[in-house]
XYZ file of C-alpha atoms in Angstrom:
188
model
C 90.372 48.578 -1.793
C 93.664 47.533 -1.968
C 95.645 45.813 0.514
C 98.413 43.287 2.245
C 97.222 39.955 2.816
C 99.229 36.968 4.914
C 95.343 34.899 4.934
C 95.943 36.351 9.275
C 92.432 37.349 11.617
C 93.170 41.086 10.685
C 93.260 40.365 7.025
C 89.307 37.854 7.202
C 88.398 41.127 8.890
C 88.823 44.050 7.427
C 87.541 42.037 3.717
C 84.804 41.615 5.724
C 84.162 44.456 7.109
C 84.631 45.850 3.580
C 82.104 43.812 2.050
C 79.683 44.236 4.804
C 80.207 48.507 4.876
C 81.539 49.746 1.514
C 78.686 48.299 -0.170
C 80.734 45.157 -1.309
C 83.282 47.084 -3.126
C 86.729 44.785 -4.719
C 89.291 44.037 -2.796
C 92.405 43.315 -4.191
C 95.158 41.755 -1.492
C 99.308 41.961 -1.945
C 100.729 39.239 -0.695
C 104.087 40.709 0.282
C 105.084 37.465 2.452
C 107.929 35.319 1.776
C 107.017 32.088 1.372
C 109.587 29.335 3.689
C 108.188 25.653 3.386
C 107.127 25.279 6.590
C 104.501 28.171 6.926
C 101.465 26.852 7.375
C 99.611 30.577 8.784
C 99.243 32.224 5.639
C 97.578 29.907 3.727
C 94.056 28.308 4.628
C 94.209 25.456 6.937
C 92.495 23.634 4.329
C 89.695 23.964 1.436
C 86.423 24.162 3.784
C 88.382 27.335 5.012
C 88.431 29.091 1.556
C 84.848 28.187 1.026
C 83.069 30.168 4.191
C 86.546 32.552 4.564
C 85.666 36.477 3.073
C 88.583 36.364 0.822
C 89.283 39.211 -1.442
C 88.116 39.018 -5.240
C 91.706 39.460 -6.248
C 95.274 37.828 -4.659
C 98.408 39.419 -5.976
C 100.895 36.373 -6.332
C 104.982 37.120 -6.967
C 105.705 33.140 -8.009
C 104.466 30.153 -9.451
C 105.183 28.417 -6.168
C 103.056 30.625 -3.801
C 99.729 30.385 -7.018
C 100.218 26.731 -6.704
C 100.154 26.614 -2.955
C 97.348 28.888 -2.529
C 94.970 26.903 -5.608
C 95.763 23.155 -3.727
C 94.701 25.183 0.116
C 91.404 26.002 -2.310
C 91.246 29.672 -3.030
C 89.316 29.720 -6.176
C 91.827 29.669 -9.291
C 90.686 33.052 -11.342
C 91.617 35.477 -8.044
C 94.985 34.506 -8.013
C 96.752 36.694 -10.215
C 100.477 36.091 -10.659
C 102.856 39.276 -10.935
C 106.112 41.479 -11.034
C 107.436 41.898 -6.628
C 107.828 45.909 -7.266
C 109.111 45.917 -3.649
C 112.114 44.009 -5.791
C 112.722 46.089 -7.955
C 115.584 48.284 -6.378
C 117.742 45.611 -6.104
C 118.619 45.773 -9.801
C 119.965 49.713 -9.616
C 121.773 48.357 -5.794
C 125.194 47.894 -6.231
C 126.539 46.384 -3.183
C 130.359 46.057 -1.875
C 130.586 42.916 0.520
C 131.946 43.649 3.983
C 133.477 40.360 6.430
C 130.052 41.312 9.199
C 127.772 38.765 9.266
C 124.464 41.232 9.539
C 121.520 39.006 11.876
C 117.919 40.286 11.245
C 115.738 39.550 14.542
C 112.640 38.076 14.915
C 109.367 39.820 15.887
C 109.946 38.541 19.382
C 111.726 39.131 21.376
C 112.441 35.281 23.289
C 113.581 34.163 19.813
C 115.592 37.557 20.062
C 117.321 36.548 22.919
C 117.915 32.554 21.332
C 119.278 33.629 18.464
C 122.008 35.702 20.042
C 122.067 33.516 22.255
C 123.348 30.840 20.031
C 125.793 33.504 18.154
C 127.382 34.392 20.973
C 129.233 31.052 21.687
C 130.143 31.515 17.735
C 131.583 35.183 18.170
C 133.660 34.226 21.022
C 136.642 33.919 19.483
C 136.822 35.149 16.076
C 137.457 38.593 14.979
C 133.945 39.168 12.979
C 131.844 42.209 12.969
C 128.334 41.272 13.781
C 125.625 43.518 13.567
C 122.177 43.393 14.336
C 118.667 44.424 13.092
C 115.949 44.273 15.514
C 112.363 43.625 13.028
C 110.026 47.218 12.590
C 107.191 45.538 14.219
C 109.238 44.351 17.033
C 107.884 45.815 20.393
C 111.363 45.657 23.328
C 114.457 46.619 24.053
C 117.311 44.828 23.563
C 120.667 44.644 25.315
C 123.476 43.183 22.814
C 126.283 44.445 25.836
C 124.591 40.429 27.593
C 125.697 38.224 24.958
C 129.059 40.085 23.176
C 130.937 42.899 23.457
C 131.955 41.814 19.387
C 126.901 42.618 19.267
C 126.612 45.865 17.599
C 122.836 46.969 17.250
C 122.054 49.514 14.292
C 119.301 50.680 12.874
C 120.791 51.916 9.558
C 118.715 51.299 6.257
C 119.482 47.410 5.120
C 121.604 48.961 1.842
C 124.202 49.848 3.855
C 124.144 46.903 6.682
C 124.053 44.507 3.189
C 127.456 46.309 2.418
C 129.117 46.083 6.222
C 128.351 42.375 5.357
C 128.298 38.936 3.569
C 126.461 36.603 5.550
C 123.601 37.186 6.629
C 121.390 35.113 9.536
C 117.542 35.269 10.039
C 114.934 33.157 11.080
C 112.800 33.404 7.765
C 112.218 36.870 6.269
C 111.661 38.700 2.944
C 114.439 40.518 3.857
C 116.310 36.735 3.140
C 115.167 36.352 -1.007
C 116.285 40.727 -1.342
C 120.402 39.083 0.524
C 120.615 36.047 -1.777
C 119.140 38.448 -4.808
C 122.609 40.156 -4.250
C 124.761 37.408 -4.500
C 124.656 36.990 0.312
C 124.951 33.750 2.279
C 122.484 33.876 3.884
C 121.533 31.061 7.028
């Protein structure tokens, strides 16, 4: 069984259920997340947790840095595999124009999104920047961007199109930031 893996409660329940009810079927976990230096939730709290928490047989990691972090947190070294990040392969074929806009990738939580938009509101007043806002696909909220600024445009286009409109990407932490950096965009 192949599944995503962020070492969250749902991951642990899934792995435990698989091991208990599917006769020990092996679980291969794909850690697709991009780990930022201040993200601790995607790693075990301690090496002791790794001894008791349900773990997949193999964890697919995209960089040596992540492999080392998982190893330091007590994940068994033999279960960690360094692999190519397939989710970024499409970028090799991508040619993107540099627009003069700003793309803001909103976080999952509404209060954080509103906080970012309040900060952006102050920055865009008096400037001629086109500001595009893309809600997080897992965010379960509606947001009225006009209450922050009439210059903000709410978008749902695919990232390739949005990247062509913008030169700067603003995010609180997203794997999309890595994609933007890989194609030469400025990321804040």
